[in-house]
Coordinates of C-alpha atoms in Angstrom, one line a residue:
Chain H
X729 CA -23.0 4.9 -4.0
X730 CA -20.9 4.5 -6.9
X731 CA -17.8 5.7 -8.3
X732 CA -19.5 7.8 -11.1
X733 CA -22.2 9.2 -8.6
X734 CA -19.4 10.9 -7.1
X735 CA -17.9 12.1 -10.5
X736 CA -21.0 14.0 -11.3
X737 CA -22.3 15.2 -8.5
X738 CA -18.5 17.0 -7.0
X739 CA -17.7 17.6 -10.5
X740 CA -14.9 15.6 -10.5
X741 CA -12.4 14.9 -13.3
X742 CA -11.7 11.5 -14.8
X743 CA -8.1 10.4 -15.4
X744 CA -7.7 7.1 -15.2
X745 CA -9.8 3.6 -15.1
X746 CA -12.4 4.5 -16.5
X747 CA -13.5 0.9 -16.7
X748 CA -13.8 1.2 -12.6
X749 CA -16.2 3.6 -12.4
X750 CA -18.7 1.2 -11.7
X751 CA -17.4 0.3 -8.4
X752 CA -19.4 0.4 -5.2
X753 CA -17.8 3.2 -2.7
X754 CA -18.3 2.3 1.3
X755 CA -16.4 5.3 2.6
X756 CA -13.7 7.5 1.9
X757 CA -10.0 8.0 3.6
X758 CA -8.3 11.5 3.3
X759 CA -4.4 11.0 3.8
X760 CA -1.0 11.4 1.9
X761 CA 1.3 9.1 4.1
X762 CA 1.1 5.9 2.1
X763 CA 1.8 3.7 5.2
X764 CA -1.2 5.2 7.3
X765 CA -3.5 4.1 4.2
X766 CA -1.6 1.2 4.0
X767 CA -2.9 0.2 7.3
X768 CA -5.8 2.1 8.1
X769 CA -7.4 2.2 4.8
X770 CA -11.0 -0.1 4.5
X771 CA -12.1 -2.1 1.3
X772 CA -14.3 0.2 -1.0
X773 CA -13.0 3.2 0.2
X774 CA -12.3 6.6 -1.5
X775 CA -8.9 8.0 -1.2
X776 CA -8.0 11.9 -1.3
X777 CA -4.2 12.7 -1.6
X778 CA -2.1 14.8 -3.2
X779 CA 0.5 11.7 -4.1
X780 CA 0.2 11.3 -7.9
X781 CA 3.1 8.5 -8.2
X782 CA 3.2 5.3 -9.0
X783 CA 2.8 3.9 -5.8
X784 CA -0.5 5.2 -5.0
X785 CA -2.2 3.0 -7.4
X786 CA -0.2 0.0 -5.7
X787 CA -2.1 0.7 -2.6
X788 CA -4.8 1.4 -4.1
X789 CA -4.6 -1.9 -5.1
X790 CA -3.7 -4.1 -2.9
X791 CA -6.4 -2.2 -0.7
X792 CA -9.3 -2.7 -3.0
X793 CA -10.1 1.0 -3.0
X794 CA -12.8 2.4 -4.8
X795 CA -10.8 5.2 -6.7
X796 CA -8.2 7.7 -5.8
X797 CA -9.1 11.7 -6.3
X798 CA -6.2 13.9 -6.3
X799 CA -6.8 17.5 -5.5
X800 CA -5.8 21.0 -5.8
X801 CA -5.8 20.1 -9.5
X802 CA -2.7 18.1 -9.3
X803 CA -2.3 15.4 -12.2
X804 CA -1.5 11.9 -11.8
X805 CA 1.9 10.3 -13.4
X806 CA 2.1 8.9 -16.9
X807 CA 2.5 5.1 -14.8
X808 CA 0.3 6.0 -12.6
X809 CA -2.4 6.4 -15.2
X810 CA -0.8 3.2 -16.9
X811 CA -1.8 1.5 -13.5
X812 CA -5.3 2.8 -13.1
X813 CA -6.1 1.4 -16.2
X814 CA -4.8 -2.1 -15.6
X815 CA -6.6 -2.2 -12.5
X816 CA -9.7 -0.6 -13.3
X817 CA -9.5 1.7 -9.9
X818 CA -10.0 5.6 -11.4
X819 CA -8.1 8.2 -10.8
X820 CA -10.3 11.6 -10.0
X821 CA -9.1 14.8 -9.8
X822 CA -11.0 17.8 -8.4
X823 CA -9.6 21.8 -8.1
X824 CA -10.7 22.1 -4.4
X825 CA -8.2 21.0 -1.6
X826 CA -8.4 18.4 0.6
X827 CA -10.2 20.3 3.1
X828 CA -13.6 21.5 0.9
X829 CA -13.4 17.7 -0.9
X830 CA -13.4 15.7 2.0
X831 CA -16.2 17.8 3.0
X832 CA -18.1 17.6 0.1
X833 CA -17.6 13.9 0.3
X834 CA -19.0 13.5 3.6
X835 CA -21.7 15.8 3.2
X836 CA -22.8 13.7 0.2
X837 CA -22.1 10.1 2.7
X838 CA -24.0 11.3 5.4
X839 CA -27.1 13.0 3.5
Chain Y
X1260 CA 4.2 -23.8 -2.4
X1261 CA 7.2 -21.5 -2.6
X1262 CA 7.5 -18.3 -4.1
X1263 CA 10.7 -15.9 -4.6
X1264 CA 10.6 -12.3 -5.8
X1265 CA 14.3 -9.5 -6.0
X1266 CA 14.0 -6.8 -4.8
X1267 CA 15.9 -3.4 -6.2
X1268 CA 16.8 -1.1 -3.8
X1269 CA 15.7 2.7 -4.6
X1270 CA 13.1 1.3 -7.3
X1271 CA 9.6 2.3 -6.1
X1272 CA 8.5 1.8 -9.7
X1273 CA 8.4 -2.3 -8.9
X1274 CA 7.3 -1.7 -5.0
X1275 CA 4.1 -4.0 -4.3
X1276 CA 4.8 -6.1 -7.0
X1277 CA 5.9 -9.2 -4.8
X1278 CA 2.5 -8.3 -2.8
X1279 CA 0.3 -8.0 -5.3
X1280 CA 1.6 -11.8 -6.6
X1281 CA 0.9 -13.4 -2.6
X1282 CA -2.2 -11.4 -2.6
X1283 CA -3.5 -13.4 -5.9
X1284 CA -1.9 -16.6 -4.7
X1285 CA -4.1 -16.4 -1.5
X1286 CA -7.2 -15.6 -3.1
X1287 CA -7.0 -18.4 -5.1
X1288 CA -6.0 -20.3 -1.8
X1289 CA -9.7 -19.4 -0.5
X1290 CA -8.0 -18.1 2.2
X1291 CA -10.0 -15.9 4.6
X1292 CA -9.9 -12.0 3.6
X1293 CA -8.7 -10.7 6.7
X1294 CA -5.5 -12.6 6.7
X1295 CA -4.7 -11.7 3.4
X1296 CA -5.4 -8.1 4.2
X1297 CA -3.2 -8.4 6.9
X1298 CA -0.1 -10.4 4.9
X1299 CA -0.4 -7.8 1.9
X1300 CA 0.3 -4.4 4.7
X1301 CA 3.3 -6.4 5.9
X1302 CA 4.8 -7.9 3.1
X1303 CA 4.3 -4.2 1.1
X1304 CA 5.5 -2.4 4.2
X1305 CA 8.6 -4.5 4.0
X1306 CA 9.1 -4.5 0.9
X1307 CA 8.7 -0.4 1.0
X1308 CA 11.9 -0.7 3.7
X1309 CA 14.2 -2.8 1.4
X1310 CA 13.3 -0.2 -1.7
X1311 CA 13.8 2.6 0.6
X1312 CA 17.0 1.8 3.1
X1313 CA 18.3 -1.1 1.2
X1314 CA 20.7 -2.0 -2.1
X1315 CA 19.1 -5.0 -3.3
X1316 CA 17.3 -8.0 -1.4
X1317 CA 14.7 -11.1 -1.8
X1318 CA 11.3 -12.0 -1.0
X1319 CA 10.8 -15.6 0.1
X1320 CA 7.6 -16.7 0.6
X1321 CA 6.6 -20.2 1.7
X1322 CA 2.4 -21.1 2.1
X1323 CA 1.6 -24.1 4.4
X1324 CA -1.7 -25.7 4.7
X1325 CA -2.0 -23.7 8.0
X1326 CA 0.1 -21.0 7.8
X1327 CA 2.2 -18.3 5.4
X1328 CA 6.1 -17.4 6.4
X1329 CA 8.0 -14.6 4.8
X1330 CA 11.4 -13.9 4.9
X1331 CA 12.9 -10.3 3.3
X1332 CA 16.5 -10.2 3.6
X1333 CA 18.3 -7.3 2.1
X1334 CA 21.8 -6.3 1.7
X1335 CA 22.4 -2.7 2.9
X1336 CA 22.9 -0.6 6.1
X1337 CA 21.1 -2.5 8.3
X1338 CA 19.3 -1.5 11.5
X1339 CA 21.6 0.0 14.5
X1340 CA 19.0 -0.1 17.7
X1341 CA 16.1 -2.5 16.1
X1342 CA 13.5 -1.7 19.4
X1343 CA 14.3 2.4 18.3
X1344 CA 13.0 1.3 15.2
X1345 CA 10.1 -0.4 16.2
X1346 CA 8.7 3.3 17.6
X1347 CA 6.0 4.6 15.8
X1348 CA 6.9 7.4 13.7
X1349 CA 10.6 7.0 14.0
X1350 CA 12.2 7.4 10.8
X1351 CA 15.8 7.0 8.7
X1352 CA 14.3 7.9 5.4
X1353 CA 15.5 10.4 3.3
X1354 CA 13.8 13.7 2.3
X1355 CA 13.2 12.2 -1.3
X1356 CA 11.4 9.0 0.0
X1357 CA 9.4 11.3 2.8
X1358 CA 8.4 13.1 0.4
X1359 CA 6.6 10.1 -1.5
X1360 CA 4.4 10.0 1.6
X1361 CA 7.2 7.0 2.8
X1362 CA 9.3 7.1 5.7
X1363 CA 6.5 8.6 8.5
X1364 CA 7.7 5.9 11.2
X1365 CA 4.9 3.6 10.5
X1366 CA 6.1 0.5 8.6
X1367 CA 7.3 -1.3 11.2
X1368 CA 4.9 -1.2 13.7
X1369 CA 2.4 -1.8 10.8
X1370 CA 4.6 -5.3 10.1
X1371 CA 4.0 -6.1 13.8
X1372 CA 0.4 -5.0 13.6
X1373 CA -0.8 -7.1 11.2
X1374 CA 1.6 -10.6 11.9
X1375 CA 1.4 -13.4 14.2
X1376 CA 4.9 -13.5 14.2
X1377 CA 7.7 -11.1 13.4
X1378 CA 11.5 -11.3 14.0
X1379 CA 14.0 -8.8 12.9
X1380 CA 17.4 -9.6 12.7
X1381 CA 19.9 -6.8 11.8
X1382 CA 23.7 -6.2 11.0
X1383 CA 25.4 -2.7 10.5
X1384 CA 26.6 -2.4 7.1
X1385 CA 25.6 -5.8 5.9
X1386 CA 21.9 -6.0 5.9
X1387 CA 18.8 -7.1 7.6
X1388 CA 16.4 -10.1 7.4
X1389 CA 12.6 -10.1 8.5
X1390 CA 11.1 -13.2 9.4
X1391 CA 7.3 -12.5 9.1
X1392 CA 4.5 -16.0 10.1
X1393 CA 0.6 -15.5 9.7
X1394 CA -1.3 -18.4 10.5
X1395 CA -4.8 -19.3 8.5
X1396 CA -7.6 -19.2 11.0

């Protein structure tokens, strides 16, 4: 499944690295203490958090994540945007919390 | 092949950047995927540490034919009982840095995790150096 599959079919918004939404998603990871991604995060994966700073695209990064969705409609950072961009991993954004989109997310993973 | 990176501490803004440099170097090394993951969660979880506890400090970075060393030494309050600190989720950080999603206890025993080698040395009120070795399989 890809990163845009996901856009259209939880309604997602698009921030951010637009030029990533291409990628190839293997899972997703729901989780808003950055060393717990940092080290339990897999390759590929889709992160849910409510962290908009800067730093989540660093992990991101250095993690090879798929894209990052924010919820409970928060917005990610002007340099965190800047980020996404460079490195071509979008940011999402959804209204629903963590809860409903990690279900939704699963549900979609394990049809 | 050497590499050497500053650190600044309380900038989060630059955090990952000497990581993200290793991380390319590496890849273009052909080294295997798993070690890299592995260097990148240490070195960034270190790094994280300096940024968050520390005042300044440096990355050093030396690559081997058969292994990768790292050494982050830092100038700032250092680390009073290191094993203490080795705990999983015990923390120093501040409420700011928590809030970030840092400071939830894990770096350290993330550094350990994910090195072949990892020594700690600490002074109170001078600083703290981390000697981290992975070897290429």
């Amino acid at each position: 499944m890809k990163v845009s599959e996901i856009i259209e079919k939880l309604d997602l918004k698009v921030y951010s690295g637009q030029k990533g939404l291409d990628r190839e998603i293997s899972g997703g990871y729901v989780s808003d203490l950055l060393s717990d991604v940092m080290g339990n995060a897999r390759e590929g994966e889709v992160w849910i958090t409510l962290q908009v700073h800067h730093n989540v695209m660093a992990i991101a990064s250095l993690k090879d994540l798929a894209a990052v969705i924010l919820v409970n409609n928060l917005e990610p950072q002007e340099n965190t945007v800047r980020h996404s961009d460079d490195e071509n991993i979008p940011v999402l954004g959804t209204n629903l919390s963590t809860f409903e989109i990690a279900g939704k997310l699963y549900q979609l993973f394990n049809q | 092949m050497k590499l050497l990176f500053t650190i600044q501490g309380g900038d989060f803004t630059r955090a990952g950047h000497p990581s993200s440099e290793v991380k390319k170097v590496l890849k273009q090394l052909d080294i295997d995927g798993k070690t890299i993951k592995n260097i990148v969660i240490a070195l960034y979880e270190a790094e994280v540490n300096v940024v968050a506890h520390a005042w300044k400090g440096t990355v050093s970075v030396e690559i081997e034919e058969n292994k990768i060393t790292i050494w982050v030494s830092d100038e700032g309050p250092g680390i009073a009982d290191i094993e203490l600190a080795m705990q999983a989720g015990y923390s120093t950080a501040s409420k700011e840095v928590r809030e970030m999603g840092f400071g939830a206890g894990m770096g350290l025993p993330n550094m350990k995790k994910n090195t072949d080698e990892l020594h700690i040395e600490s002074e109170v009120g001078i600083g703290t150096k981390v000697k981290m070795v992975n070897y290429f399989s």
